[in-house]
Amino acid sequence: MGCFPHFCLLALFYLGASQIIPRLRLIPKDVTTRTFNQKERLLAMFHEAGSSQLIVGGRGAVWVLTFEGSDITPTEVPVRVEEKAERDCKRAEKGNCDNFIQMIERIENKTLVCGTNAGSPKCWILVNTTLQRSSQGQIFTVVGENVISASPSQKAVTIAIEDSLYSALSGNKSSFQRSYGRKKGIKTRDSWISNAEFAGAALLQHKDRRKDEIFFFYNEVNRSAGLDEELYKVWLGRVCKMDQGEKPASGDFWSTFLKARLVCGRPHEPLSFHRLEDAFVFRREGQAETLYGVFSSPWGTSAVCSYSMNRIRSYFENSNFKDAPGAVPHPRPGTCVPPDSSSSLAKMLAFIKDHPELEAVVYPDEEQPLYVLQMNDTYTQVVMDKIRDANNVPRDVLFLGTSKGKIHKVLQSKEQMVIIAELSPFKIEAPVTQMILDATTGHLYVSTEFEVTRLPLQDCSQYNGNCWKCILAQDPYCGWDAAGKSCSAISQENHTNRLIQNLDSSSTTQACKAAEEKLAPDAIKKVSVDRTAYIYLPCPLRSHHASYSWVKDKKVYPCSMEDQSCTLRFGQDTPIDEGVFKCTAREKGYREEIMAFEVALSRDVILELSLTLSGATFLAIMILLL
């Protein structure tokens, strides 16, 4: 696919500004993973902080997974489609006549489980590992058409707040509504939201709890877009938690709804990353909240943007209203504390009905993305953790799920963004669909449609070996224990151990000694080949932030960067020679010999094989011999 000139310029700017790739590519050790039947289609996940259980919902069942060390004890709870709904679905030939569990939420001390129920959504109450039954012994159900969509292809976005459940329904009849609980159900007007794809929701609390706000984030699909027009527009909507609906009017619509455009890009740039994949609001104790969003473009790139919620609040409190004629009513429409007089309320409601959109466009902090992912992969999920490093300095760590089932662990600061590692915990390549971070236990729960895993936030053994390998990782969870000679986890309870870290400096020469590590003589592999043979010498890439080279007798040889290897190939351009070839990595003052081969020229069985076998087969044999 080609690209429009404006987008090409934008892409070149970001490419030059942030060449960001994962430093390490790791398969986590001792990871606890559960693989399900591919027909299961895991669509919902729920976890309470501090618990050892994870509840996931699939096709016709809920699974309660209990994690104990490296083991998982699964308990299946069947949640079958109702017979009448299944008959009606098959008669109408709707397709998808199963019960796909799309939502699991905790509300009023009850675990509410909602499924598509063959196109007639229903909710059930889960008690431990069974479904609640009525006094007559029948399974107790709740109508769920206002809670989730009837289609398993539409993502369920819900948020439980106190005694109420709020739901965002995507598709042709898009709405955001208070859908379940003791308070009256209210929703958005059809004219306010159209063809929406919801990506998330969050509660923002005030000191005056009457002013608490609920934000939700969504794309609107531009189905009539031309070639040079945006396919999606990203919005953030806002309502007040105390909103009781329009009174004394119809009473079932929000009286405080407002919305504003959300952009991940630079002001005045004609095109940007205009589809929101996921949104996450991080709450700092005693500080303002930050919204993190992962966005995609039609050209297969991803961007991460952050937004100060204080700044967003200010827009909602002070921005002009788009296309609003005349004076704005007083009190300001959308104010969370309602006016005393019914006439003032009537004016506010009439105004919001036709003019809910703000003029202000919300751009990211610093008016640009945190970084752009320039890889053959895109981000699908984002969560964040805040910890204190070895020097008791607070650090922000992002965890980002990708469309290929990877997790990027990212250190964020004003000076830099470092992708510490790319983790590959799954057997089946599939998009990451949900992530829940439990800071209490120090675990990250991640799911695709087929697998669920629990990862430790601290995995310092991946950087063991020496001081340099631990320090260069720039993982704020880990530091070098000089006394114990190991890469160890930082204690979040106290910081008296003073482990060695260096998270900000571009050089680590002051942190570690012995800035060079050489291979032992017995680690040099001996290879005997013919001068005309076609061979290569592999060198695994341990850090993708290091520079690699092959050297023999101070002569530097070019290497081919091939995925996970810096490969030295002998051929017409690089004639084979005898001697010791060493592959060396350099990173921030540290030099390490990775591989070494002592090449000797001779005529033996390898020559005979090279003359009779194809190149590919010969390469495979060389690998086995090495």
XYZ file of C-alpha atoms in Angstrom:
626
model
C 0.000 0.000 0.000
C 1.239 3.474 -0.807
C 0.846 6.400 1.517
C -0.413 9.915 1.262
C 2.315 12.592 1.239
C 1.257 14.141 4.537
C 1.278 10.775 6.284
C 4.677 9.898 4.804
C 6.131 13.106 6.255
C 4.554 12.349 9.629
C 5.883 8.793 9.603
C 9.389 10.016 8.709
C 9.291 12.505 11.574
C 8.330 9.852 14.112
C 10.794 7.354 12.661
C 13.629 9.818 13.139
C 12.421 10.864 16.587
C 11.940 7.457 18.171
C 13.685 4.387 16.824
C 12.347 2.177 19.589
C 12.678 -1.600 19.595
C 12.678 -4.123 22.470
C 16.124 -4.518 23.995
C 15.598 -8.194 24.838
C 13.272 -10.820 23.425
C 12.505 -13.297 26.176
C 10.475 -16.418 26.780
C 9.574 -16.057 30.488
C 10.809 -18.834 32.739
C 8.432 -20.911 34.858
C 5.402 -19.124 33.430
C 1.977 -20.377 34.446
C -0.163 -20.630 31.305
C -3.494 -22.306 30.582
C -4.376 -23.197 26.988
C -8.029 -23.690 26.060
C -9.743 -25.377 23.167
C -9.657 -22.989 20.216
C -13.457 -23.146 20.029
C -13.639 -21.730 23.543
C -13.033 -18.089 22.504
C -12.122 -16.391 25.758
C -13.816 -12.980 25.734
C -14.015 -11.961 29.408
C -11.581 -11.853 32.314
C -11.997 -10.756 35.939
C -9.590 -10.565 38.873
C -9.752 -8.931 42.283
C -6.540 -7.408 43.630
C -4.784 -9.671 46.103
C -6.706 -12.789 45.053
C -5.118 -15.988 43.752
C -8.076 -16.572 41.429
C -8.788 -15.454 37.893
C -12.219 -15.864 36.293
C -12.409 -16.134 32.510
C -15.435 -16.531 30.283
C -15.614 -18.501 27.066
C -18.178 -20.321 24.969
C -20.908 -21.617 27.273
C -18.733 -21.689 30.375
C -16.929 -19.718 33.021
C -13.586 -20.984 34.265
C -12.381 -20.242 37.788
C -8.590 -20.569 37.709
C -6.750 -20.842 41.025
C -3.020 -20.070 40.833
C -0.750 -21.849 43.289
C 2.928 -21.302 42.546
C 3.529 -22.648 39.055
C 0.277 -24.650 39.025
C -3.254 -23.753 37.946
C -6.322 -25.516 39.308
C -9.190 -25.000 36.829
C -12.876 -25.302 37.737
C -15.401 -25.212 34.899
C -18.816 -23.673 35.531
C -21.199 -24.384 32.606
C -23.326 -21.361 31.591
C -25.474 -22.840 28.883
C -27.609 -21.024 26.369
C -31.325 -21.036 27.199
C -33.275 -23.521 25.098
C -35.884 -21.040 23.860
C -33.238 -18.507 22.837
C -31.315 -21.219 20.996
C -34.452 -22.387 19.147
C -35.359 -18.837 18.155
C -31.812 -18.153 16.998
C -31.624 -21.264 14.810
C -35.099 -20.631 13.405
C -34.077 -17.112 12.409
C -30.728 -18.403 11.071
C -28.859 -15.685 12.925
C -25.682 -17.708 13.433
C -23.590 -17.696 16.640
C -26.337 -19.468 18.570
C -24.057 -20.241 21.506
C -23.627 -18.387 24.773
C -20.418 -16.363 24.603
C -19.521 -14.933 28.013
C -18.539 -11.315 27.347
C -18.570 -9.694 30.778
C -17.671 -10.594 34.368
C -18.005 -7.838 36.986
C -18.254 -7.617 40.766
C -21.196 -5.509 41.931
C -23.059 -5.339 45.251
C -20.917 -8.232 46.541
C -22.134 -10.360 43.631
C -20.209 -11.657 40.624
C -22.313 -10.871 37.562
C -21.660 -12.980 34.455
C -23.246 -11.893 31.161
C -23.370 -13.787 27.874
C -24.811 -13.398 24.376
C -27.283 -16.273 24.956
C -27.917 -16.949 21.250
C -28.622 -13.309 20.450
C -30.777 -12.666 23.567
C -28.237 -11.459 26.173
C -28.656 -12.720 29.727
C -26.752 -12.373 32.998
C -26.184 -14.901 35.750
C -24.880 -14.576 39.304
C -21.806 -16.647 40.111
C -21.492 -17.817 43.706
C -18.036 -19.342 44.298
C -18.044 -21.983 41.539
C -21.790 -22.408 40.942
C -24.608 -20.342 39.472
C -27.170 -18.913 41.873
C -30.555 -20.650 41.888
C -33.982 -19.424 42.886
C -35.954 -20.885 45.785
C -37.602 -23.240 43.239
C -34.186 -24.565 42.229
C -34.051 -22.817 38.839
C -30.938 -20.930 37.762
C -31.462 -17.239 38.464
C -31.051 -14.939 35.418
C -31.203 -11.234 34.664
C -32.079 -9.647 31.323
C -28.801 -8.479 29.817
C -29.751 -6.647 26.622
C -28.716 -3.302 28.142
C -25.509 -4.728 29.586
C -23.730 -6.343 26.614
C -24.171 -6.705 22.881
C -25.964 -9.667 21.344
C -22.982 -10.299 19.059
C -19.749 -11.939 20.292
C -17.791 -9.865 17.757
C -18.555 -6.611 19.591
C -16.278 -5.907 22.549
C -18.016 -5.478 25.891
C -16.919 -2.386 27.831
C -18.365 -2.161 31.348
C -17.422 -0.575 34.654
C -18.869 -1.317 38.095
C -19.113 1.726 40.363
C -20.513 1.301 43.869
C -24.006 -0.182 43.436
C -24.362 0.341 39.668
C -23.049 -1.119 36.445
C -22.307 1.079 33.445
C -22.189 -0.400 29.949
C -21.021 0.793 26.547
C -22.764 -0.883 23.608
C -21.028 -0.700 20.231
C -22.496 -0.984 16.750
C -25.464 0.562 14.964
C -27.307 1.322 18.203
C -24.372 2.718 20.139
C -24.937 3.957 23.664
C -23.372 4.459 27.058
C -25.781 3.723 29.878
C -26.317 2.895 33.505
C -27.501 -0.617 32.879
C -27.796 -2.524 36.172
C -28.138 -1.835 39.882
C -30.299 0.110 42.281
C -30.162 3.442 40.484
C -32.437 4.285 37.581
C -31.210 3.278 34.124
C -30.257 6.204 31.869
C -28.472 6.352 28.524
C -27.107 8.548 25.750
C -29.284 9.891 22.949
C -28.939 8.313 19.514
C -27.809 11.662 18.077
C -24.852 11.891 20.469
C -23.014 8.669 19.525
C -23.069 6.890 16.151
C -21.457 3.639 14.923
C -19.201 3.475 17.943
C -16.478 1.028 18.919
C -15.887 1.425 22.657
C -12.377 0.903 24.039
C -12.614 1.598 27.775
C -14.160 3.482 30.702
C -12.901 4.962 33.970
C -14.132 6.678 37.129
C -12.449 9.940 38.158
C -13.024 10.878 41.765
C -13.131 14.344 43.355
C -12.796 15.430 46.969
C -16.448 16.411 46.681
C -17.849 13.002 45.707
C -20.913 14.640 44.179
C -18.592 15.793 41.390
C -17.276 12.306 40.513
C -17.102 11.799 36.742
C -17.273 8.752 34.486
C -15.233 8.935 31.278
C -15.538 6.512 28.390
C -13.419 6.261 25.268
C -14.564 5.224 21.813
C -14.070 5.344 18.057
C -16.759 6.478 15.671
C -16.583 4.666 12.356
C -16.669 6.958 9.331
C -18.326 4.564 6.902
C -18.470 7.128 4.097
C -14.794 8.096 4.314
C -12.945 8.721 1.069
C -9.374 7.678 0.340
C -7.902 10.787 1.953
C -10.281 10.913 4.924
C -10.060 9.422 8.403
C -11.675 6.009 8.798
C -12.223 6.639 12.507
C -12.599 9.547 14.891
C -11.650 9.045 18.527
C -13.815 10.544 21.262
C -13.921 10.720 24.995
C -17.352 11.088 26.557
C -18.130 12.183 30.094
C -21.101 11.959 32.439
C -21.506 12.675 36.143
C -21.864 9.772 38.557
C -24.683 11.573 40.412
C -26.657 12.152 37.200
C -30.292 11.105 37.730
C -31.422 11.667 34.165
C -33.663 14.310 32.699
C -36.322 15.424 35.123
C -39.166 16.175 34.777
C -38.757 15.298 31.086
C -38.517 11.742 29.701
C -36.060 10.819 32.456
C -34.043 8.142 30.674
C -31.287 10.282 29.074
C -28.123 11.660 30.644
C -28.432 15.295 31.686
C -24.656 15.865 31.995
C -23.237 14.206 28.861
C -20.397 16.024 27.085
C -17.837 14.819 24.540
C -14.547 15.948 22.987
C -12.212 14.767 20.234
C -9.149 12.799 21.333
C -6.096 12.885 19.047
C -2.835 10.924 19.196
C -0.541 13.072 17.094
C 0.856 16.556 16.705
C -1.350 19.624 16.251
C -1.738 20.829 12.677
C -0.643 17.498 11.211
C -3.298 16.388 8.698
C -3.192 12.692 9.600
C -2.466 10.825 12.814
C -2.983 7.528 14.583
C -6.724 7.792 14.558
C -8.040 4.471 15.871
C -8.041 3.855 19.622
C -7.325 0.211 20.466
C -7.326 0.415 24.272
C -7.397 3.024 27.038
C -6.222 2.855 30.635
C -6.441 5.526 33.344
C -3.735 5.272 35.979
C -4.471 6.713 39.394
C -1.503 8.039 41.353
C -2.017 8.318 45.074
C -2.296 12.013 45.931
C -1.666 13.028 42.302
C -3.641 13.620 39.143
C -4.641 10.693 36.950
C -3.108 10.010 33.544
C -4.871 8.498 30.546
C -2.796 6.126 28.422
C -4.035 5.094 25.002
C -2.694 2.827 22.280
C -3.618 3.911 18.784
C -3.185 2.405 15.330
C -3.049 3.703 11.781
C -4.217 2.097 8.520
C -0.538 1.628 7.644
C 0.168 -0.932 10.349
C 1.922 1.289 12.890
C 1.081 1.878 16.551
C 1.567 4.831 18.857
C 1.337 5.279 22.618
C -0.058 8.580 23.880
C -0.591 9.957 27.384
C -2.975 12.686 28.556
C -3.217 14.536 31.854
C -6.716 14.062 33.228
C -6.398 17.414 34.997
C -5.987 19.041 31.611
C -8.921 17.077 30.229
C -11.069 18.139 33.185
C -10.131 21.740 32.487
C -11.326 21.409 28.882
C -14.659 20.015 30.008
C -15.075 22.834 32.507
C -13.994 25.756 30.307
C -14.047 24.929 26.589
C -16.535 26.583 24.278
C -19.271 24.399 22.854
C -19.001 23.572 19.168
C -21.532 25.287 16.850
C -23.465 26.689 19.809
C -25.300 29.923 18.932
C -25.785 32.650 21.487
C -24.906 32.622 25.159
C -24.185 29.477 27.144
C -26.739 28.914 29.950
C -25.769 29.406 33.565
C -24.951 27.169 35.387
C -22.731 25.674 32.666
C -24.253 22.631 30.910
C -22.686 19.409 32.113
C -22.051 20.662 35.645
C -22.172 17.715 38.028
C -23.943 19.513 40.888
C -27.454 20.261 39.521
C -28.985 23.739 39.764
C -31.696 24.487 42.288
C -34.288 25.895 39.909
C -36.198 23.778 37.420
C -36.021 26.549 34.804
C -32.198 26.569 34.908
C -32.170 22.774 34.592
C -34.526 22.926 31.601
C -32.221 25.375 29.811
C -29.183 23.191 30.480
C -30.926 20.066 29.182
C -32.143 21.796 26.043
C -28.625 23.060 25.349
C -26.870 19.698 25.868
C -29.427 17.886 23.739
C -28.240 19.750 20.631
C -24.696 20.834 21.586
C -22.847 18.196 23.628
C -19.542 18.566 21.737
C -16.707 20.792 22.941
C -14.595 22.927 20.616
C -11.411 21.866 22.397
C -9.453 19.012 20.826
C -7.478 16.938 23.330
C -3.898 16.406 22.162
C -1.378 14.268 24.074
C 1.007 15.583 26.695
C 3.919 17.430 25.076
C 1.688 17.475 21.960
C 3.193 14.282 20.567
C 3.103 10.523 21.196
C 5.315 8.985 23.850
C 6.660 6.797 21.064
C 5.748 5.043 17.840
C 6.219 1.290 17.395
C 8.135 0.675 14.160
C 7.773 -3.100 13.991
C 5.741 -5.712 12.194
C 3.295 -5.732 15.078
C 0.730 -3.398 16.689
C -0.421 -2.705 20.217
C -3.815 -3.921 21.427
C -3.762 -3.431 25.228
C -2.117 -1.184 27.819
C -1.817 -1.134 31.630
C 0.635 0.641 33.908
C 2.420 0.197 37.215
C 4.218 2.729 39.404
C 7.037 1.509 41.621
C 10.005 2.885 43.528
C 13.475 2.055 42.274
C 16.576 1.226 44.311
C 17.008 4.916 45.160
C 13.359 5.286 46.241
C 12.546 7.312 43.109
C 9.063 6.653 41.637
C 9.149 5.021 38.201
C 6.441 4.416 35.604
C 6.343 1.063 33.830
C 3.977 0.359 30.943
C 2.919 -3.140 29.891
C 1.631 -3.297 26.325
C 0.024 -6.308 24.649
C 0.454 -6.800 20.900
C -1.486 -8.311 18.028
C 0.953 -11.248 17.957
C 0.556 -12.209 21.598
C 3.681 -10.436 22.902
C 3.982 -8.161 25.930
C 6.283 -5.151 25.895
C 7.655 -3.988 29.232
C 8.472 -0.287 28.919
C 10.265 2.139 31.249
C 8.782 5.618 30.862
C 10.443 8.859 31.869
C 10.574 12.413 30.548
C 14.040 11.751 29.131
C 13.412 8.447 27.368
C 11.192 5.478 26.607
C 12.960 2.123 26.885
C 11.332 -1.135 25.820
C 13.055 -3.276 28.429
C 11.923 -6.561 26.929
C 9.468 -8.285 24.644
C 7.943 -11.261 26.438
C 6.552 -14.270 24.552
C 4.532 -16.391 27.008
C 2.024 -17.979 24.598
C 2.179 -21.030 22.361
C -0.413 -19.779 19.852
C 0.106 -16.479 18.047
C -3.022 -14.388 18.666
C -3.796 -10.809 19.734
C -3.662 -9.956 23.415
C -7.281 -9.212 24.311
C -7.148 -8.329 28.024
C -4.595 -7.460 30.698
C -5.054 -6.962 34.448
C -2.185 -5.791 36.639
C -2.254 -6.712 40.318
C 0.303 -4.552 42.118
C -0.649 -6.192 45.435
C 0.709 -9.596 44.475
C 3.120 -8.377 41.786
C 1.544 -10.195 38.839
C 0.242 -9.379 35.366
C -2.664 -11.462 34.029
C -2.829 -11.631 30.235
C -5.234 -13.378 27.879
C -5.770 -14.083 24.210
C -8.816 -15.855 22.797
C -7.058 -19.169 23.407
C -4.695 -18.796 26.388
C -4.365 -17.190 29.797
C -1.125 -16.552 31.656
C 0.151 -14.973 34.850
C 3.496 -13.189 34.635
C 5.599 -11.859 37.512
C 6.240 -8.120 37.367
C 9.681 -8.896 38.811
C 11.678 -11.430 36.799
C 15.247 -10.467 37.607
C 16.729 -13.901 36.900
C 16.421 -13.066 33.190
C 19.280 -10.575 33.643
C 21.602 -12.690 35.775
C 25.208 -13.329 34.842
C 27.102 -10.252 35.912
C 26.624 -6.670 37.065
C 26.547 -5.308 33.519
C 23.778 -7.591 32.311
C 21.627 -6.582 35.269
C 22.317 -2.833 35.023
C 21.971 -2.603 31.241
C 18.498 -4.155 31.459
C 17.220 -0.816 32.911
C 14.467 -2.743 34.663
C 13.346 -0.648 37.666
C 12.131 -3.796 39.432
C 15.687 -5.177 39.544
C 19.135 -4.192 40.818
C 22.564 -5.727 41.174
C 23.373 -7.266 44.544
C 27.151 -6.878 44.715
C 27.450 -8.996 47.864
C 25.323 -11.845 46.562
C 26.517 -11.414 42.945
C 22.998 -11.701 41.549
C 20.335 -9.583 39.861
C 17.693 -9.247 42.573
C 14.235 -7.751 43.023
C 13.868 -4.323 44.599
C 11.919 -4.492 47.851
C 8.925 -2.158 47.649
C 8.495 -2.236 51.432
C 11.916 -0.788 52.221
C 14.959 0.356 50.310
C 17.687 -0.381 52.820
C 19.449 -2.979 50.679
C 20.603 -0.297 48.204
C 20.929 -2.521 45.181
C 22.847 -0.999 42.275
C 20.792 0.517 39.442
C 21.415 2.998 36.664
C 18.136 3.899 34.942
C 18.854 7.398 33.634
C 22.489 7.644 32.604
C 23.547 6.817 29.051
C 26.694 5.184 30.451
C 27.030 2.603 33.185
C 30.789 2.871 33.624
C 30.397 4.130 37.200
C 28.028 1.317 38.202
C 29.976 -1.807 37.261
C 33.587 -2.846 37.065
C 35.312 -5.110 34.507
C 33.869 -3.452 31.412
C 34.942 -6.333 29.179
C 33.982 -9.998 29.249
C 35.992 -12.434 27.153
C 35.153 -15.974 26.230
C 37.101 -18.761 27.904
C 39.462 -20.634 25.556
C 37.395 -23.812 25.843
C 34.316 -21.888 24.594
C 35.884 -21.355 21.159
C 34.302 -23.756 18.678
C 36.568 -25.440 16.130
C 35.380 -25.673 12.528
C 37.182 -27.388 9.654
C 35.988 -26.436 6.141
C 37.046 -26.262 2.515
C 38.017 -22.888 1.030
C 35.227 -23.118 -1.569
C 32.542 -24.248 0.873
C 29.544 -22.018 1.586
C 29.267 -21.584 5.352
C 28.104 -19.031 7.861
C 28.917 -18.294 11.500
C 25.896 -17.436 13.697
C 25.962 -15.020 16.635
C 22.803 -14.712 18.776
C 21.609 -11.203 19.577
C 21.396 -10.920 23.328
C 20.560 -7.216 23.350
C 18.937 -5.482 20.397
C 20.282 -2.165 21.694
C 23.913 -3.288 21.355
C 26.126 -2.961 18.271
C 27.662 -6.188 16.926
C 30.716 -6.985 14.842
C 32.890 -9.925 13.782
C 36.630 -9.499 14.254
C 39.704 -11.562 13.298
C 43.191 -10.242 13.894
C 41.784 -6.722 14.357
C 40.050 -6.914 10.962
C 36.321 -6.183 11.150
C 33.988 -8.332 9.032
C 30.456 -7.319 8.013
C 27.545 -9.320 9.375
C 23.938 -9.781 8.286
C 21.377 -8.831 10.951
C 18.846 -11.648 10.607
C 16.124 -11.632 13.255
C 17.946 -13.046 16.287
C 21.453 -13.359 14.813
C 24.392 -11.293 13.576
C 25.554 -13.730 10.919
C 28.961 -13.770 9.251
C 28.613 -15.265 5.760
C 31.569 -16.362 3.674
C 31.195 -16.212 -0.063
C 32.314 -14.289 -3.130
C 32.327 -10.925 -1.357
C 33.868 -12.267 1.860
C 36.358 -15.053 1.066
C 36.841 -17.617 3.768
C 40.012 -17.405 5.850
C 41.693 -19.310 8.644
C 41.905 -18.092 12.211
C 39.760 -17.180 15.206
C 36.623 -15.154 14.411
C 34.974 -13.463 17.389
C 31.517 -11.900 17.559
C 31.516 -8.919 19.918
C 28.666 -6.822 21.331
C 29.130 -3.262 22.615
C 26.577 -1.371 24.701
C 27.052 1.750 26.869
C 30.667 1.120 27.726
C 30.408 -2.668 28.037
C 32.088 -5.062 25.608
C 31.197 -8.743 25.545
C 32.424 -11.584 23.376
C 29.346 -13.602 22.400
C 30.668 -16.332 20.086
C 34.052 -17.425 18.725
C 34.992 -19.931 16.003
C 38.437 -21.201 15.105
C 38.236 -21.883 11.370
C 40.681 -24.285 9.713
C 40.806 -25.114 5.994
C 40.915 -28.790 5.050
C 39.448 -31.365 2.669
C 37.291 -33.868 4.536
C 33.739 -35.081 4.790
C 32.416 -31.515 5.066
C 33.822 -30.726 1.593
C 32.193 -33.818 0.112
C 28.869 -32.928 1.690
C 29.061 -29.312 0.495
C 29.574 -30.446 -3.103
C 26.638 -32.856 -3.133
C 23.979 -31.252 -0.950
C 21.838 -28.194 -1.528
C 22.790 -24.972 0.221
C 19.879 -25.106 2.660
C 20.639 -28.699 3.668
C 24.330 -27.912 4.078
C 23.543 -24.964 6.343
C 21.420 -27.198 8.509
C 24.261 -29.679 8.807
C 26.648 -26.888 9.757
C 24.329 -25.871 12.560
C 24.261 -29.427 13.874
C 28.026 -29.674 13.702
C 28.401 -26.416 15.608
